[in-house]
Every structure is written in structure tokens, then in C-alpha cells.
Amino acid sequence: MTLYVWGYLAEYEKERDDILQAVDTVFRSGQLVLGPSVKGFEAEFAAYHGVPHCVGVDNGTNAIVLGLRALGVGRGDEVITVSNTAAPTVLAIDQTGATPVFVDVHPGTYLMDVAQVEAAITERTRCLLPVHLYGQCVDMAPLQAIADKHGLPILEDCAQAHGARHHGRIAGSMGRAAAFSFYPTKVLGAYGDGGATITSDAEVDANLRRLRYYGMESVYYVVSTPGYNSRLDEVQAEILRRKLTRLDDYIAARRQVAERYAEAFAGTDLITPVTAPGNEHVYYVYVVRHPKRDKILESLKGHGVSLNISYPWPVHTQSGFAHLGYGKGSLPVTEEAADEIFSLPMYSSLTGEDQERTIDALRSVLSTI
């Protein structure tokens, strides 16, 4: 049986009264769209990140789409990012009419290899989109230096890095804007879809608010810029407000799980996560690596353990992105990692018993592989 679905159920049982109270609060308020819960969450989420502006939207993909558009990215432009990410990162670029341009990842962390970015910049480049993957941050200081040199904005993809820090700075506070997803599995997850884009730039904030509401500004039914219907739901916002107060506790629990895994697999040939210098990892997923990955996963099924792979197919190898022209071997580090990585159960409500079950099964398989 897969362990991943248990995280939501265990968390819900623990927080059920608060979650149901949140729903009731919204339904009794009489304001179901862009009401006090969205406004409250936006203010509190912005404050958590030390920035003045947060715009709640309907999902993490649109948080990136609106972020890119608010920064002026559009048809004919290029956005530099990575292929080792969830497809929505790249789909969001495509939805603006821009072209994704990939650089490879660092072999130890699987994060954007910043040393490759400058060579990928062309006269059409309009934005750099680093993905803070698996729970830790891209090396932002050299990336910002490149961005400043070429006059380019940075949009951080923070969907997997709620609360992560890089040399003391929290993910989402280092670029011109940052996009978040609140999909239920995230470190800060809603009970459905949700997203947000944060910024310290008042102009970008104004653009975001206009874009999420059809492109309307001060006068209803008057569109100044074609936009979207992309509003964060009041119910999800109220749930997120309450869960935000527990975010640091969720992170602490995840770090305890990660510490136990690291201890359990020390001395084996399983490669456990590497935290980059200056990073404070939040372990959205706990990604390990082994050259016999597929054989290990198949053997684990005999122990009743089914594990996930994040991600088995790099974006540039998928048929839906064949038009980008990246052939096999174009991003060798990304491709090699995709053949060997897999994820161990990781969520804040994971019990010690369930974790030990995974550890015992995997250690048993590793001893015979």
C-alpha cells in the first residue's frame, strides 16, 4: 500500500475541528469571493515572507502565469528555467506565449546550475525562473548578479519551498516576484487548489490584481488589460490562514523525518539529499538516488511499500514539449538523475511506525540488491 495518501488523512483527523470551523466561518460571512479571508491571508502570507504584497490566485500554475505577465513576459519572449521540475512550471511559460529555455541542474542537489544560465541568455530573454525544488533554494546570489547584469527580472518558483531559507533569506523574498502553490500535498497545503504570487514591487502587485480579475481595475465590467478569472477561493484562504500559523511546526516535523532517514541510511549505498551551502531545507519531498532504482522499487512492492518518483520524465523529453527541440542527451545531468531518483514518504504527520516500515523494507532490499 502506498504511504502517500495517509498524510492528508492523518493531518485532517488532527486538525478537523479547526478546518470545519474555517469552512463555517466563510459560509456564515456572506462573502464568498475575494472577501475578508482572502484579504487576511494575503496580508499574513506577505508578512511571513517580509514583503508588502501578496495576491491570492486559484492555483500554483496561474501564480506563475500571472507573475510572468505582470513582469511583462509575453509572446516571442524567452524564459530560462530547468527541465527537472513539475510540468506546470513550463506550461505556465508556454501559456504566456513565451518559449521555455532549459539549463541543466547541479548533480548534487538537482537544482538549477546557475553557472549555465548566462550562456543561455539571448536578446529575447525576458525573465529567469529558478525552481526551488524539493524543499531548498537555488543559489540566488550569483543568479541575481546575472539578472542585474542583463537587466532581467527573477520570478521564483516556490511551489516546493514554503518556509525554506537561503543564507537567512526566505524563499520568495529574493526575486522581483515569487509564485506559490497550495496544492494539498505542499508544505503549506489547502484542501483543494490554491496559489499566490508575492512581490515587493507595487507596480507588479497592481498588475497581478488586475490580471487575476479579468483585467479589470477600478471600474467593474471595464477591462483595461485582458486578464483571467484566477481568484483564490475564500474557503481555501481561511483554511490557509489557520494552517499558516502552524507552518513552522510542519517544517520542524518534516526535518525530524528527514533526520531519521539520514541516520537510517548512513553507511548504505543509497544517496540521500544534499543540502546546499547556506540553505535551510524544508523537505517537501525526500529524494534519494540509486543506480538500481527500478529494481529497488519493484522489490519494495513485495514488502507492501510503493514509492513515488519526482520526476521520472524530465519535461524536455515529454512529447508535449517536443516542439522545443531538446533531444535526448541535451541535459545529461537531468536525464541521468531521472533514471535513478525516487522519493521516500515525507509529510509532517508521518508516524514513526510508518517511517520505520519504509526504512526496514528499503534496508532489506538494499542488502540484497
XYZ file of C-alpha atoms in Angstrom:
369
model
C 0.000 0.000 0.000
C 1.292 3.446 -0.866
C 2.002 5.641 2.147
C 1.464 8.984 0.442
C -2.318 9.206 0.790
C -2.116 8.778 4.542
C -0.582 12.218 5.085
C -3.760 14.107 4.248
C -5.988 11.799 6.286
C -3.797 11.898 9.402
C -3.481 15.668 9.232
C -7.214 16.113 8.749
C -8.040 13.985 11.780
C -5.684 16.082 13.892
C -6.932 19.449 12.599
C -10.525 18.555 11.721
C -12.266 20.882 14.159
C -10.236 23.884 13.008
C -10.750 23.082 9.316
C -14.506 22.710 9.690
C -14.654 25.911 11.729
C -12.834 27.687 8.896
C -15.451 26.497 6.406
C -18.284 27.573 8.665
C -16.687 30.985 9.210
C -16.674 31.645 5.475
C -20.176 30.354 4.818
C -21.576 32.492 7.640
C -19.716 35.600 6.468
C -21.898 36.125 3.408
C -18.773 36.975 1.360
C -17.706 34.040 -0.761
C -15.465 35.737 -3.342
C -12.454 37.971 -2.561
C -13.735 38.608 0.927
C -12.080 39.003 4.341
C -10.444 35.571 4.350
C -8.538 36.182 1.108
C -7.547 39.682 2.222
C -6.463 38.390 5.624
C -4.446 35.537 4.165
C -2.759 37.820 1.650
C -1.648 40.192 4.414
C -0.446 37.372 6.675
C 1.365 35.433 3.940
C 3.106 38.612 2.769
C 4.155 39.377 6.353
C 5.519 35.851 6.813
C 7.821 36.487 3.841
C 8.735 40.050 4.790
C 7.257 41.561 1.615
C 4.442 44.116 1.284
C 2.301 42.432 -1.368
C 0.584 39.069 -1.866
C -2.075 38.252 -4.454
C -4.043 35.051 -3.916
C -4.916 33.106 -7.067
C -6.667 29.884 -7.964
C -3.653 27.579 -8.346
C 0.130 27.464 -8.486
C 0.295 27.289 -12.266
C -1.587 30.546 -12.616
C 0.562 32.061 -9.892
C 3.440 31.649 -12.361
C 1.404 32.691 -15.418
C 0.223 35.902 -13.775
C 3.659 36.506 -12.298
C 5.272 36.298 -15.719
C 2.649 38.507 -17.329
C 2.887 41.044 -14.510
C 6.612 41.229 -15.255
C 5.888 41.932 -18.922
C 6.649 38.496 -20.359
C 4.668 37.631 -23.466
C 4.630 36.167 -26.942
C 8.021 35.864 -28.595
C 9.969 36.171 -25.341
C 12.173 33.541 -23.706
C 12.244 32.445 -20.067
C 15.180 30.475 -18.687
C 14.338 27.632 -16.291
C 15.010 23.906 -15.737
C 13.547 20.665 -17.069
C 13.814 18.876 -13.727
C 10.562 20.277 -12.391
C 6.856 19.603 -12.417
C 5.399 20.256 -15.863
C 3.250 23.213 -14.655
C 6.372 25.378 -14.352
C 6.965 25.026 -18.072
C 3.286 25.013 -19.026
C 2.932 28.399 -17.335
C 5.683 29.835 -19.527
C 4.002 28.366 -22.597
C 0.657 29.905 -21.616
C 2.140 33.407 -21.764
C 3.254 32.766 -25.348
C 6.905 32.763 -24.309
C 9.415 29.984 -25.023
C 10.997 27.955 -22.193
C 14.781 27.721 -22.412
C 16.366 24.998 -20.274
C 19.648 24.809 -18.437
C 20.871 21.669 -16.692
C 20.859 21.040 -12.961
C 23.543 20.612 -10.345
C 24.419 16.909 -9.910
C 24.316 17.029 -6.105
C 21.136 18.990 -5.439
C 19.256 18.693 -8.777
C 18.669 22.458 -8.626
C 19.331 24.920 -11.455
C 23.032 25.025 -12.358
C 23.445 28.783 -12.208
C 26.822 28.566 -13.966
C 24.980 27.649 -17.185
C 22.471 30.490 -17.140
C 24.422 33.338 -18.710
C 25.301 31.296 -21.802
C 21.570 30.662 -22.348
C 20.635 34.355 -22.408
C 19.700 35.815 -25.798
C 18.237 39.096 -26.983
C 14.801 37.538 -26.485
C 15.327 36.557 -22.822
C 12.885 38.412 -20.581
C 12.933 36.514 -17.271
C 14.879 33.994 -15.183
C 12.699 31.398 -13.450
C 14.610 29.367 -10.834
C 12.741 26.463 -9.244
C 13.373 25.994 -5.529
C 12.996 22.246 -5.802
C 12.258 19.510 -3.248
C 12.375 21.993 -0.366
C 15.551 24.021 -0.834
C 16.667 27.116 -2.729
C 18.661 27.734 -5.868
C 21.941 29.629 -5.345
C 20.438 33.082 -5.667
C 23.366 35.492 -5.225
C 25.151 34.587 -8.486
C 21.805 34.297 -10.272
C 20.842 37.783 -9.134
C 24.216 39.086 -10.327
C 23.500 37.669 -13.783
C 19.982 39.116 -13.726
C 21.288 42.558 -12.746
C 23.992 42.460 -15.421
C 21.434 41.773 -18.154
C 18.550 43.787 -16.728
C 16.314 40.755 -16.220
C 13.714 40.112 -13.502
C 13.702 36.904 -11.467
C 10.453 35.063 -10.764
C 10.997 32.424 -8.073
C 9.010 29.188 -8.320
C 8.450 28.426 -4.629
C 5.797 25.720 -5.008
C 8.028 23.229 -3.167
C 9.812 25.572 -0.789
C 7.374 27.157 1.664
C 9.497 28.419 4.543
C 12.865 27.391 3.064
C 15.733 29.828 3.578
C 18.909 30.698 1.706
C 21.628 32.463 3.702
C 18.898 33.623 6.058
C 16.543 34.937 3.371
C 13.216 33.200 2.966
C 12.256 31.671 -0.378
C 10.090 34.120 -2.284
C 11.757 37.262 -0.974
C 14.801 37.217 -3.247
C 13.412 37.832 -6.750
C 11.217 40.547 -8.198
C 8.247 38.236 -7.634
C 7.601 34.677 -6.467
C 4.901 32.101 -7.156
C 3.487 29.571 -4.685
C 1.181 26.572 -4.940
C -1.057 25.428 -2.098
C -1.940 22.063 -3.611
C -2.905 19.716 -0.738
C 0.438 17.881 -0.690
C 2.538 21.046 -0.294
C 4.306 22.003 2.918
C 1.523 24.579 3.274
C -1.389 22.894 1.560
C -5.031 23.831 1.098
C -7.955 21.389 0.880
C -8.145 21.870 -2.879
C -6.323 24.095 -5.342
C -4.843 27.460 -4.471
C -1.861 29.675 -5.185
C -0.336 33.085 -4.595
C 2.202 35.448 -6.095
C 4.149 37.763 -3.805
C 6.268 40.816 -4.584
C 7.899 43.898 -3.101
C 7.130 45.872 -6.267
C 3.947 47.966 -6.111
C 3.633 48.060 -9.901
C 3.884 44.287 -10.173
C 1.284 43.959 -7.411
C -1.128 46.243 -9.279
C -0.599 44.225 -12.461
C -1.274 40.972 -10.616
C -4.507 42.198 -9.051
C -5.767 43.410 -12.414
C -4.777 40.202 -14.205
C -6.424 37.845 -11.691
C -9.756 39.675 -12.041
C -10.385 39.592 -15.791
C -8.074 42.556 -16.381
C -10.462 44.902 -14.590
C -9.214 47.625 -12.311
C -11.338 50.226 -10.545
C -14.497 50.004 -12.642
C -16.319 46.677 -12.774
C -17.061 45.389 -16.300
C -14.329 47.636 -17.781
C -11.286 45.637 -18.914
C -8.078 47.634 -19.167
C -5.847 44.638 -19.950
C -7.164 41.194 -20.949
C -6.790 39.035 -17.870
C -8.096 35.900 -16.203
C -10.631 34.626 -13.728
C -7.993 33.471 -11.269
C -9.149 34.184 -7.727
C -8.195 32.333 -4.562
C -11.319 30.814 -3.026
C -12.490 32.228 0.310
C -12.788 28.783 1.920
C -9.269 27.779 0.918
C -7.941 31.170 2.068
C -9.493 30.773 5.514
C -8.069 27.254 5.845
C -4.659 28.524 4.733
C -4.776 31.371 7.264
C -5.117 28.851 10.063
C -2.534 26.450 8.664
C -0.049 29.291 8.129
C 0.177 29.654 11.928
C 1.346 26.025 12.013
C 3.723 26.172 9.040
C 6.879 26.310 11.146
C 5.644 23.279 13.094
C 5.049 21.382 9.839
C 8.586 22.207 8.749
C 10.090 21.110 12.063
C 8.253 17.784 11.826
C 9.491 17.225 8.265
C 13.064 17.897 9.360
C 12.734 15.269 12.078
C 11.568 12.745 9.491
C 14.495 13.687 7.234
C 16.952 13.352 10.118
C 15.729 9.833 10.842
C 16.075 8.824 7.182
C 19.614 10.207 7.007
C 20.554 8.278 10.130
C 18.903 5.071 8.912
C 20.636 5.018 5.523
C 24.072 6.208 6.577
C 26.592 3.592 5.529
C 24.427 2.225 2.713
C 24.924 2.971 -0.978
C 21.662 4.943 -1.113
C 22.397 8.598 -1.895
C 20.401 10.793 0.469
C 19.624 14.509 -0.067
C 22.429 17.053 -0.063
C 21.632 20.443 1.419
C 23.441 23.196 -0.497
C 25.626 25.618 1.498
C 23.585 28.348 3.147
C 20.279 26.506 2.663
C 17.702 25.564 5.281
C 15.841 22.630 3.746
C 12.115 22.090 4.409
C 11.904 18.649 2.750
C 8.799 18.966 0.633
C 9.922 15.613 -0.736
C 12.793 13.415 0.398
C 14.528 12.446 -2.846
C 17.100 9.660 -2.763
C 19.137 8.116 -5.544
C 20.394 4.688 -6.555
C 21.572 3.310 -9.936
C 19.304 0.270 -9.465
C 16.243 2.384 -8.725
C 13.727 0.423 -10.796
C 14.750 -2.916 -9.327
C 14.519 -1.444 -5.821
C 11.030 -0.079 -6.379
C 9.813 -3.375 -7.778
C 11.284 -5.291 -4.843
C 9.694 -2.910 -2.333
C 6.247 -3.834 -3.623
C 6.825 -7.290 -2.175
C 7.124 -5.603 1.229
C 3.870 -3.713 0.704
C 5.637 -0.400 0.072
C 5.014 1.633 -3.095
C 7.113 4.780 -3.562
C 6.936 7.763 -5.886
C 9.439 9.258 -8.361
C 9.885 13.030 -8.551
C 10.246 13.213 -11.566
C 10.644 10.170 -13.842
C 10.315 12.058 -17.133
C 12.124 15.401 -17.497
C 9.913 17.999 -19.125
C 12.105 18.367 -22.221
C 11.724 14.629 -23.017
C 7.918 14.655 -22.965
C 6.001 14.571 -26.248
C 4.017 17.687 -25.364
C 7.231 19.695 -25.388
C 8.875 18.088 -28.438
C 8.436 21.369 -30.336
C 11.110 22.939 -28.113
C 13.717 20.829 -29.904
C 15.635 19.340 -26.972
C 16.863 15.902 -27.982
C 17.981 13.097 -25.728
C 21.334 13.941 -24.189
C 20.790 17.712 -24.297
C 20.504 17.918 -20.498
C 22.628 14.969 -19.347
C 22.611 15.597 -15.590
C 18.832 15.982 -15.554
C 18.340 12.842 -17.661
C 20.703 10.685 -15.629
C 19.099 11.770 -12.360
C 15.610 10.984 -13.699
C 16.662 7.351 -14.174
C 17.891 6.964 -10.593
C 15.918 9.169 -8.177
C 12.878 8.257 -6.098
C 11.118 9.687 -3.066
C 10.538 8.315 0.414
C 7.317 9.144 2.303
C 7.541 12.688 3.657
C 4.867 14.684 5.402
C 4.556 16.294 8.808
C 2.016 13.772 10.127
C 4.048 10.700 9.129
C 4.139 8.428 12.164
C 7.312 6.860 13.448
C 5.800 3.436 12.845
C 5.085 4.135 9.180
C 8.525 5.647 8.681
C 10.201 2.623 10.242
C 8.181 0.358 7.961
C 9.654 2.128 4.926
C 13.153 2.126 6.423
C 13.072 -1.570 7.288
C 11.757 -2.547 3.855
C 14.252 -0.415 1.975
C 17.223 -1.528 4.075
C 16.197 -5.120 3.467
C 16.037 -4.582 -0.284
C 19.337 -2.664 -0.366
C 21.079 -5.534 1.406
C 20.168 -7.946 -1.393
C 20.245 -5.735 -4.469
